[in-house]
PDB file of C-alpha atoms in Angstrom:
ATOM      1  CA  UNK A   1      -2.355   2.355 -10.758  1.00  0.00           C
ATOM      2  CA  UNK A   2       1.444   2.867 -12.104  1.00  0.00           C
ATOM      3  CA  UNK A   3       3.502  -0.185 -12.561  1.00  0.00           C
ATOM      4  CA  UNK A   4       5.959  -0.466  -9.707  1.00  0.00           C
ATOM      5  CA  UNK A   5       9.739  -2.457 -10.085  1.00  0.00           C
ATOM      6  CA  UNK A   6      11.875   0.012  -7.624  1.00  0.00           C
ATOM      7  CA  UNK A   7      11.179   3.188  -5.436  1.00  0.00           C
ATOM      8  CA  UNK A   8      14.654   4.724  -5.198  1.00  0.00           C
ATOM      9  CA  UNK A   9      15.501   7.807  -3.081  1.00  0.00           C
ATOM     10  CA  UNK A  10      16.117   8.837   0.478  1.00  0.00           C
ATOM     11  CA  UNK A  11      14.291   7.367   3.558  1.00  0.00           C
ATOM     12  CA  UNK A  12      12.609   8.834   6.220  1.00  0.00           C
ATOM     13  CA  UNK A  13      13.856   6.994   9.549  1.00  0.00           C
ATOM     14  CA  UNK A  14      10.644   6.955  11.526  1.00  0.00           C
ATOM     15  CA  UNK A  15      12.101   5.248  14.548  1.00  0.00           C
ATOM     16  CA  UNK A  16       8.808   4.488  16.502  1.00  0.00           C
ATOM     17  CA  UNK A  17       6.493   1.962  17.045  1.00  0.00           C
ATOM     18  CA  UNK A  18       2.664   1.455  17.216  1.00  0.00           C
ATOM     19  CA  UNK A  19       2.318   4.185  14.696  1.00  0.00           C
ATOM     20  CA  UNK A  20      -1.627   4.201  14.526  1.00  0.00           C
ATOM     21  CA  UNK A  21      -3.879   6.007  11.361  1.00  0.00           C
ATOM     22  CA  UNK A  22      -5.113   9.109  13.805  1.00  0.00           C
ATOM     23  CA  UNK A  23      -1.253  10.271  14.005  1.00  0.00           C
ATOM     24  CA  UNK A  24      -0.895   9.791  10.377  1.00  0.00           C
ATOM     25  CA  UNK A  25      -3.577  11.632   9.718  1.00  0.00           C
ATOM     26  CA  UNK A  26      -6.112  12.918  12.337  1.00  0.00           C
ATOM     27  CA  UNK A  27      -9.857  12.988  12.557  1.00  0.00           C
ATOM     28  CA  UNK A  28     -10.000  16.604  11.394  1.00  0.00           C
ATOM     29  CA  UNK A  29      -8.436  15.678   7.770  1.00  0.00           C
ATOM     30  CA  UNK A  30     -11.711  12.915   7.100  1.00  0.00           C
ATOM     31  CA  UNK A  31     -14.293  15.295   6.236  1.00  0.00           C
ATOM     32  CA  UNK A  32     -12.917  15.523   2.776  1.00  0.00           C
ATOM     33  CA  UNK A  33     -13.305  12.503   0.287  1.00  0.00           C
ATOM     34  CA  UNK A  34     -10.066  14.294  -1.878  1.00  0.00           C
ATOM     35  CA  UNK A  35      -7.265  12.002  -1.545  1.00  0.00           C
ATOM     36  CA  UNK A  36      -5.207  16.005  -2.577  1.00  0.00           C
ATOM     37  CA  UNK A  37      -3.853  17.963   0.066  1.00  0.00           C
ATOM     38  CA  UNK A  38      -3.961  15.235   2.813  1.00  0.00           C
ATOM     39  CA  UNK A  39      -0.282  15.273   3.219  1.00  0.00           C
ATOM     40  CA  UNK A  40      -0.143  18.572   3.966  1.00  0.00           C
ATOM     41  CA  UNK A  41      -1.698  17.146   7.203  1.00  0.00           C
ATOM     42  CA  UNK A  42       0.556  13.779   7.273  1.00  0.00           C
ATOM     43  CA  UNK A  43       2.085  13.499  11.128  1.00  0.00           C
ATOM     44  CA  UNK A  44       0.978  16.715  12.083  1.00  0.00           C
ATOM     45  CA  UNK A  45       1.590  15.336  15.850  1.00  0.00           C
ATOM     46  CA  UNK A  46       5.097  14.307  15.237  1.00  0.00           C
ATOM     47  CA  UNK A  47       5.913  17.489  12.932  1.00  0.00           C
ATOM     48  CA  UNK A  48       5.708  19.474  16.108  1.00  0.00           C
ATOM     49  CA  UNK A  49       9.038  18.582  17.410  1.00  0.00           C
ATOM     50  CA  UNK A  50      11.414  20.559  15.405  1.00  0.00           C
ATOM     51  CA  UNK A  51      13.812  17.594  15.558  1.00  0.00           C
ATOM     52  CA  UNK A  52      11.440  14.994  14.073  1.00  0.00           C
ATOM     53  CA  UNK A  53      12.980  13.427  10.661  1.00  0.00           C
ATOM     54  CA  UNK A  54       9.859  14.702   9.199  1.00  0.00           C
ATOM     55  CA  UNK A  55      11.104  18.009   9.604  1.00  0.00           C
ATOM     56  CA  UNK A  56      14.882  18.041   8.369  1.00  0.00           C
ATOM     57  CA  UNK A  57      14.856  19.312   4.789  1.00  0.00           C
ATOM     58  CA  UNK A  58      17.004  16.366   3.557  1.00  0.00           C
ATOM     59  CA  UNK A  59      14.062  14.033   4.048  1.00  0.00           C
ATOM     60  CA  UNK A  60      12.099  16.281   2.192  1.00  0.00           C
ATOM     61  CA  UNK A  61       9.847  14.981  -0.698  1.00  0.00           C
ATOM     62  CA  UNK A  62      11.617  11.486   0.088  1.00  0.00           C
ATOM     63  CA  UNK A  63       9.767   8.577  -1.515  1.00  0.00           C
ATOM     64  CA  UNK A  64      10.366   5.983   1.232  1.00  0.00           C
ATOM     65  CA  UNK A  65       9.334   5.820   4.732  1.00  0.00           C
ATOM     66  CA  UNK A  66      11.208   3.509   7.386  1.00  0.00           C
ATOM     67  CA  UNK A  67       9.262   2.573  10.696  1.00  0.00           C
ATOM     68  CA  UNK A  68       8.907   0.311  13.822  1.00  0.00           C
ATOM     69  CA  UNK A  69       6.665  -2.378  14.567  1.00  0.00           C
ATOM     70  CA  UNK A  70       2.917  -2.038  14.205  1.00  0.00           C
ATOM     71  CA  UNK A  71       2.443   0.737  11.530  1.00  0.00           C
ATOM     72  CA  UNK A  72      -1.148   1.630  10.356  1.00  0.00           C
ATOM     73  CA  UNK A  73      -2.611   0.186  13.590  1.00  0.00           C
ATOM     74  CA  UNK A  74      -5.893   1.979  15.087  1.00  0.00           C
ATOM     75  CA  UNK A  75      -8.743   2.770  12.722  1.00  0.00           C
ATOM     76  CA  UNK A  76      -9.569   1.434   9.110  1.00  0.00           C
ATOM     77  CA  UNK A  77      -9.639   5.049   7.398  1.00  0.00           C
ATOM     78  CA  UNK A  78      -8.078   4.726   4.116  1.00  0.00           C
ATOM     79  CA  UNK A  79      -6.988   8.756   4.462  1.00  0.00           C
ATOM     80  CA  UNK A  80      -4.067   7.602   6.340  1.00  0.00           C
ATOM     81  CA  UNK A  81      -3.094   5.681   3.190  1.00  0.00           C
ATOM     82  CA  UNK A  82      -3.919   8.754   0.878  1.00  0.00           C
ATOM     83  CA  UNK A  83      -2.257  11.266   3.414  1.00  0.00           C
ATOM     84  CA  UNK A  84       1.665   9.238   3.197  1.00  0.00           C
ATOM     85  CA  UNK A  85       0.908   8.618  -0.987  1.00  0.00           C
ATOM     86  CA  UNK A  86       0.085  12.889  -0.935  1.00  0.00           C
ATOM     87  CA  UNK A  87       2.999  13.868   0.859  1.00  0.00           C
ATOM     88  CA  UNK A  88       4.867  11.333  -2.138  1.00  0.00           C
ATOM     89  CA  UNK A  89       5.970   8.200  -0.032  1.00  0.00           C
ATOM     90  CA  UNK A  90       5.691   5.274  -2.314  1.00  0.00           C
ATOM     91  CA  UNK A  91       6.948   2.427  -0.142  1.00  0.00           C
ATOM     92  CA  UNK A  92       6.763   2.165   3.993  1.00  0.00           C
ATOM     93  CA  UNK A  93       8.870  -0.505   5.210  1.00  0.00           C
ATOM     94  CA  UNK A  94       8.655  -2.137   9.053  1.00  0.00           C
ATOM     95  CA  UNK A  95       8.891  -4.874  11.095  1.00  0.00           C
ATOM     96  CA  UNK A  96       5.285  -5.277  10.770  1.00  0.00           C
ATOM     97  CA  UNK A  97       1.685  -3.848   9.899  1.00  0.00           C
ATOM     98  CA  UNK A  98      -1.925  -3.407  10.798  1.00  0.00           C
ATOM     99  CA  UNK A  99      -4.027  -6.068   8.458  1.00  0.00           C
ATOM    100  CA  UNK A 100      -6.134  -3.488   7.233  1.00  0.00           C
ATOM    101  CA  UNK A 101      -3.408  -0.690   6.544  1.00  0.00           C
ATOM    102  CA  UNK A 102      -1.605  -2.873   4.400  1.00  0.00           C
ATOM    103  CA  UNK A 103      -4.719  -3.959   2.362  1.00  0.00           C
ATOM    104  CA  UNK A 104      -5.656  -0.129   1.793  1.00  0.00           C
ATOM    105  CA  UNK A 105      -1.703   0.360   0.920  1.00  0.00           C
ATOM    106  CA  UNK A 106      -1.977  -1.699  -1.585  1.00  0.00           C
ATOM    107  CA  UNK A 107      -5.567  -0.718  -3.242  1.00  0.00           C
ATOM    108  CA  UNK A 108      -3.644   2.803  -3.491  1.00  0.00           C
ATOM    109  CA  UNK A 109      -0.233   1.824  -5.034  1.00  0.00           C
ATOM    110  CA  UNK A 110       1.670   1.893  -1.910  1.00  0.00           C
ATOM    111  CA  UNK A 111       4.543  -0.698  -1.037  1.00  0.00           C
ATOM    112  CA  UNK A 112       4.459  -2.233   2.355  1.00  0.00           C
ATOM    113  CA  UNK A 113       6.729  -4.030   2.775  1.00  0.00           C
ATOM    114  CA  UNK A 114       7.605  -6.067   5.842  1.00  0.00           C
ATOM    115  CA  UNK A 115      11.548  -6.974   7.633  1.00  0.00           C
ATOM    116  CA  UNK A 116      12.918  -8.766   9.979  1.00  0.00           C
ATOM    117  CA  UNK A 117      13.266  -6.677  13.533  1.00  0.00           C
ATOM    118  CA  UNK A 118      16.431  -7.597  13.669  1.00  0.00           C
ATOM    119  CA  UNK A 119      17.463  -5.116  10.598  1.00  0.00           C
ATOM    120  CA  UNK A 120      15.581  -2.590  11.583  1.00  0.00           C
ATOM    121  CA  UNK A 121      18.642  -0.487  12.989  1.00  0.00           C
ATOM    122  CA  UNK A 122      20.729  -1.419   9.974  1.00  0.00           C
ATOM    123  CA  UNK A 123      18.027  -0.062   8.044  1.00  0.00           C
ATOM    124  CA  UNK A 124      17.004   3.433   9.818  1.00  0.00           C
ATOM    125  CA  UNK A 125      21.163   3.884   9.905  1.00  0.00           C
ATOM    126  CA  UNK A 126      21.333   3.166   6.180  1.00  0.00           C
ATOM    127  CA  UNK A 127      18.025   5.660   5.854  1.00  0.00           C
ATOM    128  CA  UNK A 128      19.852   8.150   7.909  1.00  0.00           C
ATOM    129  CA  UNK A 129      23.388   7.754   5.201  1.00  0.00           C
ATOM    130  CA  UNK A 130      21.959   8.089   2.012  1.00  0.00           C
ATOM    131  CA  UNK A 131      20.193   7.170  -0.816  1.00  0.00           C
ATOM    132  CA  UNK A 132      17.597   3.606  -0.543  1.00  0.00           C
ATOM    133  CA  UNK A 133      16.296   1.300  -3.439  1.00  0.00           C
ATOM    134  CA  UNK A 134      13.205  -0.416  -2.803  1.00  0.00           C
ATOM    135  CA  UNK A 135      13.296  -3.416  -5.103  1.00  0.00           C
ATOM    136  CA  UNK A 136       9.624  -4.912  -5.308  1.00  0.00           C
ATOM    137  CA  UNK A 137      10.745  -7.429  -7.986  1.00  0.00           C
ATOM    138  CA  UNK A 138      13.234  -8.890  -6.002  1.00  0.00           C
ATOM    139  CA  UNK A 139      12.052  -7.926  -2.500  1.00  0.00           C
ATOM    140  CA  UNK A 140      15.066  -6.239  -1.267  1.00  0.00           C
ATOM    141  CA  UNK A 141      16.349  -3.009  -0.147  1.00  0.00           C
ATOM    142  CA  UNK A 142      19.937  -1.814  -0.818  1.00  0.00           C
ATOM    143  CA  UNK A 143      21.620   1.533  -0.318  1.00  0.00           C
ATOM    144  CA  UNK A 144      25.042   3.109  -0.559  1.00  0.00           C
ATOM    145  CA  UNK A 145      25.854   1.473   2.752  1.00  0.00           C
ATOM    146  CA  UNK A 146      24.002  -1.238   2.793  1.00  0.00           C
ATOM    147  CA  UNK A 147      23.846  -4.668   1.371  1.00  0.00           C
ATOM    148  CA  UNK A 148      20.798  -6.314   0.703  1.00  0.00           C
ATOM    149  CA  UNK A 149      17.680  -6.474   2.985  1.00  0.00           C
ATOM    150  CA  UNK A 150      14.675  -8.570   2.240  1.00  0.00           C
ATOM    151  CA  UNK A 151      11.458  -7.435   2.641  1.00  0.00           C
ATOM    152  CA  UNK A 152       7.934  -9.638   2.382  1.00  0.00           C
ATOM    153  CA  UNK A 153       4.978  -8.816   0.605  1.00  0.00           C
ATOM    154  CA  UNK A 154       1.639 -10.650   0.044  1.00  0.00           C
ATOM    155  CA  UNK A 155       2.239 -12.106  -3.305  1.00  0.00           C
ATOM    156  CA  UNK A 156      -1.032 -10.999  -4.835  1.00  0.00           C
ATOM    157  CA  UNK A 157      -0.313  -7.546  -3.388  1.00  0.00           C
ATOM    158  CA  UNK A 158       3.162  -7.794  -5.646  1.00  0.00           C
ATOM    159  CA  UNK A 159       1.550  -9.259  -8.667  1.00  0.00           C
ATOM    160  CA  UNK A 160      -0.817  -6.095  -8.985  1.00  0.00           C
ATOM    161  CA  UNK A 161       1.738  -3.420  -7.563  1.00  0.00           C
ATOM    162  CA  UNK A 162       4.383  -4.592 -10.447  1.00  0.00           C
ATOM    163  CA  UNK A 163       1.215  -4.898 -12.940  1.00  0.00           C
ATOM    164  CA  UNK A 164      -0.227  -1.570 -11.446  1.00  0.00           C
ATOM    165  CA  UNK A 165      -3.648  -2.936 -11.173  1.00  0.00           C
ATOM    166  CA  UNK A 166      -6.244  -2.831  -8.230  1.00  0.00           C
ATOM    167  CA  UNK A 167      -8.905  -5.348  -7.673  1.00  0.00           C
ATOM    168  CA  UNK A 168     -11.118  -3.508 -10.026  1.00  0.00           C
ATOM    169  CA  UNK A 169      -8.839  -3.504 -12.731  1.00  0.00           C
ATOM    170  CA  UNK A 170      -7.683  -6.953 -12.333  1.00  0.00           C
ATOM    171  CA  UNK A 171     -11.472  -8.269 -12.588  1.00  0.00           C
ATOM    172  CA  UNK A 172     -11.899  -5.872 -15.566  1.00  0.00           C
ATOM    173  CA  UNK A 173      -9.119  -7.648 -17.573  1.00  0.00           C
ATOM    174  CA  UNK A 174     -11.571 -10.896 -17.486  1.00  0.00           C
ATOM    175  CA  UNK A 175     -14.064  -8.973 -18.984  1.00  0.00           C
ATOM    176  CA  UNK A 176     -14.568 -11.373 -22.173  1.00  0.00           C
ATOM    177  CA  UNK A 177     -14.021 -14.131 -19.754  1.00  0.00           C
ATOM    178  CA  UNK A 178     -17.014 -12.936 -17.374  1.00  0.00           C
ATOM    179  CA  UNK A 179     -19.239 -11.978 -20.211  1.00  0.00           C
ATOM    180  CA  UNK A 180     -18.994 -15.369 -21.820  1.00  0.00           C
ATOM    181  CA  UNK A 181     -20.011 -17.188 -18.411  1.00  0.00           C
ATOM    182  CA  UNK A 182     -23.051 -14.945 -18.099  1.00  0.00           C
ATOM    183  CA  UNK A 183     -24.205 -15.253 -21.621  1.00  0.00           C
ATOM    184  CA  UNK A 184     -23.985 -19.125 -21.030  1.00  0.00           C
ATOM    185  CA  UNK A 185     -25.793 -19.071 -17.758  1.00  0.00           C
ATOM    186  CA  UNK A 186     -28.635 -16.846 -19.386  1.00  0.00           C
ATOM    187  CA  UNK A 187     -29.109 -19.375 -21.896  1.00  0.00           C
ATOM    188  CA  UNK A 188     -28.953 -22.237 -19.813  1.00  0.00           C
ATOM    189  CA  UNK A 189     -31.738 -20.710 -17.619  1.00  0.00           C
ATOM    190  CA  UNK A 190     -33.651 -19.634 -20.086  1.00  0.00           C
ATOM    191  CA  UNK A 191     -33.771 -23.460 -21.535  1.00  0.00           C
ATOM    192  CA  UNK A 192     -34.256 -24.657 -17.934  1.00  0.00           C
ATOM    193  CA  UNK A 193     -37.783 -22.203 -17.842  1.00  0.00           C
ATOM    194  CA  UNK A 194     -38.794 -23.295 -21.777  1.00  0.00           C
ATOM    195  CA  UNK A 195     -38.410 -27.317 -21.098  1.00  0.00           C
ATOM    196  CA  UNK A 196     -41.883 -28.648 -20.285  1.00  0.00           C
ATOM    197  CA  UNK A 197     -42.571 -30.247 -17.102  1.00  0.00           C
ATOM    198  CA  UNK A 198     -44.686 -33.543 -16.866  1.00  0.00           C
ATOM    199  CA  UNK A 199     -44.247 -34.394 -13.455  1.00  0.00           C
TER     200      UNK A 199
END
């Protein structure tokens, strides 16, 4: 994963609640295990509406998505996050997320930041008006016509995203400690087996 400190660019204002993983990427796309090309099928049902913000040229290639409550609910398909990343999204900001979606997002280098519901209308307006910056280090969103709005993110997820590591990479960084423990444990067991038992 690439380390993340800030994500700057246009933000797609998607003023909908309960966007489930089937809306993000429908089941017909689940036959692949490749992460590439899924952005093509992202939000296919919503894109059928010509007026959808997803179809507006000013939001083409936008790295940020602003949405309503309970984003990513539904099935646990990791393809939903893969599709978002493949279409160029690096941060999703919403008042709430499904737990599994948040976990999948972090594992794939996608920020899932939670804001207070009261801030959502102002953030959506700012997204329509210009460029936003999601500052992961300071956990805030700022813009040309927007003072700072704070967001929450799991501290462990934040630490890994800032460092650019997932759980496996984080574990591999402790290889020397793990190897040392395994050597000591192996010696201890060998000694235990070799020790005479006089009982």
